[in-house]
Coordinates of C-alpha atoms and ligand atoms in Angstrom, one line a residue:
M1321 CA 144.3 129.4 71.8
S1322 CA 144.3 128.9 75.5
R1323 CA 146.9 127.0 77.5
N1324 CA 145.1 123.6 77.3
G1325 CA 144.9 123.9 73.5
K1326 CA 141.2 124.5 73.4
E1327 CA 139.9 127.6 71.6
R1328 CA 138.5 130.2 73.9
L1329 CA 134.8 130.9 73.2
G1330 CA 134.5 133.7 75.7
F1331 CA 132.0 134.2 78.5
V1332 CA 128.2 134.7 78.6
C1333 CA 126.0 136.1 81.3
L1334 CA 123.6 133.3 82.5
R1335 CA 121.0 135.9 83.4
C1336 CA 120.7 138.2 80.3
G1337 CA 122.9 136.5 77.7
Y1338 CA 125.5 139.3 77.4
A1339 CA 128.6 138.0 75.8
A1340 CA 132.2 139.1 76.8
G1341 CA 135.7 138.0 75.8
K1342 CA 136.9 137.7 79.3
W1343 CA 135.4 136.8 82.7
L1344 CA 133.7 139.7 84.6
G1345 CA 132.7 139.8 88.2
R1346 CA 129.6 141.7 87.3
C1347 CA 127.6 141.8 84.1
P1348 CA 127.8 145.3 82.6
E1349 CA 124.4 144.7 80.9
C1350 CA 122.1 143.5 83.7
G1351 CA 124.3 144.3 86.7
E1352 CA 124.1 140.7 88.1
W1353 CA 127.1 139.6 90.2
D1354 CA 129.0 136.4 89.5
S1355 CA 126.7 135.4 86.6
M1356 CA 129.3 135.0 83.8
A1357 CA 130.0 131.5 82.7
E1358 CA 132.6 130.2 80.2
R1359 CA 131.2 128.9 77.0
K1360 CA 132.3 125.4 76.3
Q1361 CA 133.3 123.7 73.0
P1362 CA 130.1 121.9 71.8
D1363 CA 130.1 118.4 73.2
R1364 CA 130.0 115.9 70.4
R1365 CA 127.4 113.9 72.3
C1366 CA 125.1 116.9 72.0
S1367 CA 125.4 117.1 68.2
P1368 CA 122.0 117.0 66.5
E1369 CA 122.8 114.1 64.2
D1370 CA 123.5 111.8 67.1
H1371 CA 120.1 110.8 68.5
E1372 CA 117.6 108.0 68.7
P1373 CA 114.5 108.5 66.6
A1374 CA 111.2 109.3 68.5
L1375 CA 108.9 106.3 68.4
P1376 CA 105.1 105.8 68.8
L1377 CA 104.5 105.3 72.5
I1378 CA 102.7 102.0 71.8
H1379 CA 106.0 100.6 70.4
A1380 CA 107.9 101.4 73.6
S1381 CA 108.8 98.2 75.5
R1382 CA 106.9 97.5 78.7
P1383 CA 109.1 97.5 81.8
T1384 CA 109.6 94.2 83.5
L1385 CA 109.0 95.3 87.0
S1386 CA 109.6 92.3 89.2
R1387 CA 109.3 94.0 92.5
L1388 CA 111.1 92.8 95.6
V1389 CA 108.2 92.0 97.9
T1390 CA 109.1 92.3 101.5
G1391 CA 106.2 90.4 102.9
I1392 CA 105.5 93.2 105.4
G1393 CA 102.1 94.3 104.1
E1394 CA 102.1 97.8 105.4
L1395 CA 105.6 98.4 103.9
D1396 CA 104.8 96.9 100.6
R1397 CA 101.7 99.0 100.4
V1398 CA 103.5 102.3 100.7
L1399 CA 106.1 101.2 98.3
G1400 CA 103.4 100.5 95.7
G1401 CA 103.7 96.7 95.9
G1402 CA 107.3 96.1 96.7
I1403 CA 110.8 97.6 95.8
V1404 CA 111.5 98.1 92.1
P1405 CA 114.9 96.9 90.9
G1406 CA 117.4 99.7 90.5
S1407 CA 115.2 102.2 92.4
V1408 CA 116.4 104.4 95.2
V1409 CA 114.1 104.8 98.2
L1410 CA 114.7 107.6 100.8
V1411 CA 113.3 107.0 104.2
G1412 CA 113.1 110.1 106.3
G1413 CA 112.1 110.8 109.9
D1414 CA 113.0 112.4 113.2
P1415 CA 115.9 110.8 115.1
G1416 CA 114.6 108.0 117.4
I1417 CA 111.4 107.5 115.5
G1418 CA 112.4 104.0 114.5
K1419 CA 113.9 104.2 111.0
S1420 CA 116.8 101.9 111.7
T1421 CA 114.5 99.4 113.4
L1422 CA 112.1 99.5 110.4
I1423 CA 114.9 98.9 107.9
L1424 CA 116.5 96.1 109.9
Q1425 CA 113.1 94.4 110.0
L1426 CA 112.7 94.9 106.3
L1427 CA 116.1 93.4 105.7
S1428 CA 115.3 90.5 108.0
A1429 CA 112.0 89.8 106.1
L1430 CA 114.0 89.6 102.8
A1431 CA 116.7 87.4 104.4
A1432 CA 114.0 85.1 105.8
D1433 CA 113.0 84.7 102.2
N1434 CA 116.6 83.6 101.5
R1435 CA 117.8 86.8 99.9
R1436 CA 121.1 88.2 100.7
V1437 CA 121.0 91.9 101.9
L1438 CA 123.6 94.4 102.9
Y1439 CA 123.2 96.9 105.7
V1440 CA 125.8 99.7 105.8
T1441 CA 125.8 102.0 108.8
G1442 CA 127.8 105.2 109.4
E1443 CA 125.9 106.0 112.5
E1444 CA 126.3 103.1 114.9
S1445 CA 128.8 100.4 115.8
A1446 CA 128.4 96.8 114.8
E1447 CA 127.8 96.0 118.5
Q1448 CA 124.9 98.4 118.6
I1449 CA 123.3 96.9 115.5
R1450 CA 123.8 93.5 117.0
M1451 CA 122.0 94.6 120.2
R1452 CA 119.1 95.9 118.2
A1453 CA 119.0 92.7 116.1
D1454 CA 119.0 90.6 119.2
R1455 CA 116.1 92.7 120.6
L1456 CA 114.2 92.1 117.4
A1457 CA 115.2 88.4 117.4
I1458 CA 116.9 88.8 114.0
G1459 CA 119.7 86.5 113.3
Q1460 CA 119.8 85.5 109.6
E1461 CA 123.0 84.4 108.0
Q1462 CA 121.9 86.4 104.9
I1463 CA 122.2 89.8 106.5
F1464 CA 125.6 91.3 105.8
L1465 CA 126.7 94.2 108.0
A1466 CA 129.4 96.9 107.5
T1467 CA 130.3 100.0 109.3
E1468 CA 131.5 102.3 106.6
N1469 CA 130.9 105.8 105.4
R1470 CA 132.8 106.1 102.2
V1471 CA 130.5 105.6 99.2
E1472 CA 133.3 104.3 97.0
A1473 CA 134.0 101.5 99.6
I1474 CA 130.3 100.8 99.8
A1475 CA 130.0 100.4 96.0
A1476 CA 133.0 98.0 96.0
M1477 CA 131.4 96.0 98.9
A1478 CA 128.1 95.8 97.0
G1479 CA 130.1 94.3 94.1
E1480 CA 131.5 91.6 96.4
V1481 CA 128.5 90.7 98.4
K1482 CA 126.0 91.0 95.5
P1483 CA 123.0 91.7 97.7
A1484 CA 119.4 91.9 96.6
L1485 CA 119.1 95.1 98.5
L1486 CA 121.4 97.7 99.9
A1487 CA 120.5 99.9 102.9
V1488 CA 122.5 102.9 103.9
D1489 CA 122.0 104.3 107.3
S1490 CA 122.1 107.4 107.1
I1491 CA 122.9 109.4 104.0
Q1492 CA 124.0 112.3 106.3
T1493 CA 127.0 110.3 107.5
M1494 CA 128.2 109.3 104.0
Y1495 CA 131.1 110.8 102.3
T1496 CA 132.8 110.6 98.9
G1497 CA 136.5 111.2 98.3
E1498 CA 135.8 113.2 95.1
I1499 CA 134.5 116.2 97.0
A1500 CA 136.7 118.0 99.5
S1501 CA 134.1 118.9 102.1
A1502 CA 133.1 117.4 105.4
P1503 CA 130.4 114.7 105.8
G1504 CA 127.0 116.0 106.6
G1505 CA 127.5 119.1 104.5
V1506 CA 125.0 119.8 101.7
T1507 CA 127.5 119.1 98.9
Q1508 CA 128.7 115.9 100.5
V1509 CA 125.2 114.6 101.1
R1510 CA 124.1 115.4 97.5
E1511 CA 127.2 113.9 95.9
S1512 CA 127.2 110.8 98.0
A1513 CA 123.5 110.3 97.1
A1514 CA 124.4 110.8 93.4
R1515 CA 127.1 108.1 93.6
L1516 CA 124.7 105.6 95.2
L1517 CA 122.0 106.5 92.7
A1518 CA 124.5 105.8 89.9
L1519 CA 125.3 102.5 91.6
A1520 CA 121.6 101.6 91.7
K1521 CA 120.8 102.6 88.1
G1522 CA 124.0 101.0 86.8
S1523 CA 123.6 97.6 88.4
G1524 CA 119.9 97.3 89.1
L1525 CA 120.6 97.0 92.8
P1526 CA 117.8 98.7 94.8
V1527 CA 119.1 101.0 97.5
I1528 CA 117.4 102.4 100.6
L1529 CA 118.8 105.6 102.0
I1530 CA 117.9 106.6 105.5
G1531 CA 117.8 110.4 106.1
H1532 CA 117.2 112.6 109.1
V1533 CA 114.6 115.3 109.1
T1534 CA 115.1 118.8 110.2
K1535 CA 112.6 120.6 112.5
D1536 CA 110.8 122.2 109.6
G1537 CA 110.2 118.9 108.0
A1538 CA 112.7 118.8 105.1
I1539 CA 115.1 115.9 104.9
A1540 CA 118.3 117.5 106.3
G1541 CA 120.8 118.4 103.7
P1542 CA 119.6 119.5 100.3
R1543 CA 115.9 119.4 99.3
V1544 CA 117.3 118.2 96.0
L1545 CA 117.8 114.7 97.6
E1546 CA 114.0 114.3 97.3
H1547 CA 114.1 115.1 93.6
M1548 CA 116.9 112.7 92.9
V1549 CA 115.5 109.6 94.4
D1550 CA 112.5 107.5 93.0
T1551 CA 110.6 107.2 96.2
V1552 CA 110.4 109.2 99.4
L1553 CA 108.8 107.8 102.5
Y1554 CA 108.4 109.7 105.8
F1555 CA 108.3 107.8 109.1
E1556 CA 106.3 109.9 111.5
G1557 CA 104.4 109.8 114.7
D1558 CA 104.7 111.1 118.2
R1559 CA 107.6 109.6 120.0
G1560 CA 105.6 109.4 123.2
Q1561 CA 103.0 107.3 121.4
V1562 CA 103.2 103.8 120.1
F1563 CA 101.8 104.4 116.6
R1564 CA 104.1 105.1 113.7
I1565 CA 103.0 106.1 110.3
L1566 CA 105.0 105.5 107.2
R1567 CA 103.8 107.9 104.4
T1568 CA 104.6 108.0 100.7
V1569 CA 105.5 111.5 99.8
K1570 CA 106.8 110.7 96.3
N1571 CA 106.7 107.5 94.3
R1572 CA 107.7 107.1 90.7
F1573 CA 106.4 103.5 90.8
G1574 CA 103.1 103.9 92.8
S1575 CA 100.6 106.3 94.3
T1576 CA 101.5 108.9 96.8
N1577 CA 99.9 109.7 100.2
E1578 CA 99.6 106.0 100.8
I1579 CA 100.2 105.2 104.5
G1580 CA 101.3 102.2 106.4
V1581 CA 100.5 102.0 110.1
F1582 CA 102.8 100.4 112.7
E1583 CA 102.9 100.0 116.4
M1584 CA 106.3 100.2 118.2
K1585 CA 106.6 97.4 120.7
E1586 CA 109.3 96.1 123.0
S1587 CA 110.3 93.7 120.3
G1588 CA 110.1 96.0 117.3
L1589 CA 107.5 97.3 114.9
T1590 CA 104.3 95.3 114.3
E1591 CA 101.8 96.0 111.5
V1592 CA 98.4 97.4 112.3
D1593 CA 95.9 96.0 109.8
N1594 CA 92.9 97.8 111.2
P1595 CA 94.0 101.3 111.9
S1596 CA 90.5 102.8 112.3
A1597 CA 89.7 100.5 115.2
L1598 CA 93.0 101.3 116.8
F1599 CA 92.7 105.1 116.4
L1600 CA 89.2 105.0 117.9
A1601 CA 90.1 102.5 120.7
E1602 CA 90.2 105.1 123.5
R1603 CA 87.6 107.4 122.3
P1604 CA 85.6 109.0 125.1
V1605 CA 81.8 108.5 124.5
N1606 CA 79.3 111.3 125.3
V1607 CA 82.0 113.8 126.0
P1608 CA 81.8 117.3 124.3
G1609 CA 84.5 118.2 121.9
S1610 CA 85.0 114.8 120.2
V1611 CA 83.8 113.7 116.8
V1612 CA 84.8 110.9 114.3
L1613 CA 86.0 111.7 110.8
P1614 CA 86.3 109.2 107.9
S1615 CA 89.5 110.4 106.3
I1616 CA 91.2 109.0 103.2
E1617 CA 95.0 108.4 103.3
G1618 CA 96.2 107.4 99.8
T1619 CA 93.8 104.7 98.8
R1620 CA 92.7 103.7 102.2
P1621 CA 89.9 105.1 104.4
I1622 CA 90.8 105.6 108.1
L1623 CA 88.5 106.8 110.8
V1624 CA 90.1 109.3 113.2
E1625 CA 89.0 111.1 116.2
V1626 CA 89.0 114.9 116.1
Q1627 CA 89.2 116.6 119.5
A1628 CA 88.8 120.2 120.4
L1629 CA 88.9 122.1 123.6
V1630 CA 87.4 125.6 123.6
S1631 CA 87.6 127.6 126.8
P1632 CA 87.5 131.3 127.8
S1633 CA 90.9 132.8 127.6
S1634 CA 92.4 134.2 130.7
L1635 CA 95.2 136.0 128.9
G1636 CA 95.1 139.0 126.7
T1637 CA 95.6 137.1 123.5
A1638 CA 93.7 133.8 122.9
R1639 CA 95.8 130.7 122.2
R1640 CA 95.4 128.6 119.1
T1641 CA 97.0 125.2 118.9
A1642 CA 96.5 122.6 116.2
I1643 CA 98.2 119.2 116.5
G1644 CA 97.9 117.0 113.4
A1645 CA 96.0 119.7 111.5
D1646 CA 96.8 122.9 109.6
H1647 CA 97.0 126.1 111.7
Q1648 CA 95.8 128.3 108.9
R1649 CA 92.9 126.1 108.3
L1650 CA 91.9 126.3 111.9
A1651 CA 92.1 130.1 111.8
L1652 CA 90.0 130.2 108.7
L1653 CA 87.3 127.9 110.1
T1654 CA 87.0 129.9 113.4
A1655 CA 86.6 133.1 111.3
V1656 CA 83.8 131.4 109.3
L1657 CA 82.1 130.3 112.5
E1658 CA 82.3 133.8 114.0
K1659 CA 80.8 135.4 110.9
K1660 CA 78.2 132.8 110.0
I1661 CA 77.1 131.4 113.3
G1662 CA 77.7 134.5 115.4
V1663 CA 79.7 132.7 118.1
S1664 CA 82.5 134.6 119.7
L1665 CA 85.8 132.7 119.6
Y1666 CA 88.3 135.5 119.7
D1667 CA 88.2 135.5 123.5
H1668 CA 88.6 131.7 123.7
D1669 CA 91.6 129.5 123.7
I1670 CA 91.3 126.8 121.1
F1671 CA 93.2 123.5 121.2
L1672 CA 92.7 121.0 118.3
N1673 CA 94.1 117.5 118.2
I1674 CA 93.9 114.6 115.8
V1675 CA 94.2 111.7 118.1
G1676 CA 96.9 109.1 117.6
G1677 CA 99.7 111.2 116.2
I1678 CA 98.3 111.1 112.6
R1679 CA 98.3 114.2 110.4
I1680 CA 95.2 115.0 108.3
D1681 CA 95.7 117.5 105.5
E1682 CA 92.6 116.9 103.3
P1683 CA 89.8 119.5 103.2
A1684 CA 87.3 116.8 104.3
L1685 CA 88.6 117.6 107.8
D1686 CA 86.8 120.9 107.9
L1687 CA 83.5 119.6 109.0
G1688 CA 85.1 117.5 111.8
V1689 CA 87.0 120.6 113.1
V1690 CA 83.9 122.8 113.1
V1691 CA 81.7 120.1 114.8
A1692 CA 84.4 119.4 117.4
L1693 CA 84.8 123.2 118.2
L1694 CA 81.1 123.8 118.5
S1695 CA 80.6 120.7 120.6
S1696 CA 83.2 121.9 123.1
L1697 CA 81.9 125.5 123.0
Y1698 CA 78.3 124.4 123.6
E1699 CA 79.3 121.6 126.0
K1700 CA 77.1 119.3 123.9
P1701 CA 78.5 115.9 123.0
V1702 CA 78.0 114.5 119.4
A1703 CA 76.1 111.2 119.3
A1704 CA 78.6 108.4 119.5
D1705 CA 77.4 106.6 116.3
T1706 CA 77.8 109.7 114.1
V1707 CA 80.6 110.6 111.7
V1708 CA 81.0 113.8 109.7
C1709 CA 83.1 115.0 106.8
G1710 CA 83.2 117.7 104.2
E1711 CA 84.9 120.9 103.1
I1712 CA 83.8 124.3 104.2
G1713 CA 84.1 127.4 102.0
L1714 CA 84.5 131.0 103.1
A1715 CA 80.8 131.8 102.5
G1716 CA 79.9 129.0 105.0
E1717 CA 78.9 126.6 102.3
V1718 CA 79.6 122.9 102.7
R1719 CA 81.4 121.6 99.6
A1720 CA 81.7 118.2 98.1
I1721 CA 84.8 116.0 98.6
G1722 CA 86.2 113.0 96.9
Q1723 CA 85.9 109.2 97.5
M1724 CA 82.7 109.4 99.5
D1725 CA 81.7 105.7 98.9
L1726 CA 85.0 104.5 100.4
R1727 CA 84.4 106.6 103.5
L1728 CA 80.8 105.4 103.8
R1729 CA 81.8 101.7 103.6
E1730 CA 84.5 102.1 106.3
A1731 CA 82.2 104.0 108.6
E1732 CA 79.5 101.3 108.3
R1733 CA 82.1 98.6 108.8
L1734 CA 83.0 100.1 112.1
G1735 CA 79.4 100.3 113.3
F1736 CA 78.5 103.9 112.7
T1737 CA 74.9 104.6 111.8
T1738 CA 74.7 108.3 110.9
F1739 CA 76.8 110.1 108.4
L1740 CA 76.7 113.9 107.8
M1741 CA 78.2 114.9 104.5
P1742 CA 78.0 117.7 101.9
D1743 CA 74.6 117.6 100.2
S1744 CA 76.1 117.4 96.8
N1745 CA 77.9 114.2 97.8
R1746 CA 74.7 112.7 99.3
K1747 CA 73.0 112.9 95.9
R1748 CA 75.8 110.8 94.3
V1749 CA 76.6 108.1 96.9
E1750 CA 75.5 104.6 96.2
K1751 CA 73.1 103.1 98.6
K1752 CA 74.8 99.8 98.4
S1753 CA 78.0 101.2 99.8
A1754 CA 76.4 101.4 103.2
P1755 CA 72.8 100.1 103.2
H1756 CA 72.2 100.6 106.9
M1757 CA 73.6 104.1 107.2
R1758 CA 71.4 107.2 107.7
V1759 CA 73.0 109.7 105.3
I1760 CA 72.3 113.4 106.0
G1761 CA 73.2 116.0 103.4
I1762 CA 74.3 119.4 104.6
Q1763 CA 74.5 122.6 102.5
T1764 CA 75.7 125.3 105.0
V1765 CA 77.4 125.6 108.4
Q1766 CA 74.1 127.1 109.7
E1767 CA 72.3 123.9 108.7
L1768 CA 75.1 121.8 110.2
V1769 CA 74.6 123.5 113.6
E1770 CA 70.8 123.1 113.4
T1771 CA 71.1 119.4 112.6
I1772 CA 73.7 118.4 115.2
F1773 CA 73.2 120.8 118.1
H1774 CA 69.6 122.1 117.8
P1775 CA 70.6 125.2 119.6
Ligands
TYD1292 P1 115.7 103.6 116.0 O1 115.3 102.6 115.0 O2 117.1 103.5 116.5 O3 115.4 105.1 115.5 P2 116.1 105.9 114.3 O4 116.9 105.1 113.5 O5 114.9 106.5 113.6 O6 116.8 107.0 115.0 O7 114.6 103.4 117.2 C1 114.7 104.2 118.3 C2 113.6 104.0 119.3 O8 112.8 102.9 119.1 C3 114.3 103.8 120.6 O9 113.9 104.9 121.4 C4 113.8 102.5 121.2 C5 112.7 102.2 120.4 N1 112.6 100.7 120.2 C6 111.5 100.0 120.7 O10 110.7 100.5 121.4 N2 111.4 98.6 120.4 C7 112.4 98.0 119.7 O11 112.3 96.8 119.5 C8 113.5 98.8 119.2 C9 114.6 98.1 118.4 C10 113.5 100.1 119.4
MG1293 MG1 119.0 105.1 113.3

């Protein structure tokens, strides 16, 4: 018997299962360091008799999801139609991108609907929040504000205020007394989030957590934060530009990759209902190196401009820069062009940019990249009424992509008249999607070059 009266069950190596009577620093069996864990008395809650029976799925009760609709359309869209009771939403983004502004506007929209909301900040003073609220012309009685960073105090406060929504700005500044480590550390961030999660699940109160993002894109602190919460939204965009894109990275209650587009103005964020028109607003016409691509973000088609600049390199090694697109993909496509078209790009600097600060990760971008590169290299502009999209394989074949009818419709809506797409897609698109569009099917990169540039 040990000192606390419990029977000692010994230790077991978590790697190989070797059992020992006492703790060992290194497992004698597999040689792993610090892998021995003490065996516990079986927990009575884990006993096999104590369980609910499995039931046919059709007998499971349907959830009553009465979502909290914010009324800000672009925000409701990325949330999958509003905020689900008891859910935890993590909003990540670089410092200064507009997270606090977005959340304050969200709270204000709910308060305008006569719902009480609670905003807790560990980052700024009440005066600073007041200044921002004045700038945004927000002044509802129903917004409660607290500067606090202890999660236990926040839970108590939520009990008193009984808000419809709690927003915590930011999770990196929060801190729980149960862990003896400094705020901002990995353990503190995770434990504080766990407490707030328990609060949400226990009371049905939806919680929004704001989080900072590190340079490599992960929400600072543990990656595990993303696994814990129900929904992860990223607020992105170029700080020098006015567009801001709110993107669903994870959503247990809706589809992912959905985006909401906003414009940052003097008096806060405004919704952009017609992003295609906005992204194409400043497009240069009849200039080499620019082409329009109908992309799909979540469930929504968005037309974007792909720009490339290809110029002879003056340095020993040619430069490759891709903004808003994948570097590796650019490298792959230039290799395909060198091999299949016979152009020499190794001695050229290449700059690629998706205009407007948006990031495109779908393979449909390939055709846009290749056309923009060649257009710049040949100094031949692409006709202004033409759009292209499709994936390119290593053999130079043009491969089918998804949701072509949606892309067609959006291109026609914005007045484009010629659409170059993979030939296998062309066979399947419906004429009624875009009755006035001239659809051209392409099978290989060589054929693409023939069709567009007639070299
Ligand atoms: P903020 O919401 O504080 O960013 P975050 O919480 O992500 O760090 O917003 C920061 C920027 O937004 C700041 O540089 C000023 C700008 N801004 C506007 O342009 N208009 C506005 O109405 C507000 C409130 C901020
Ligand atoms: Mg902030």
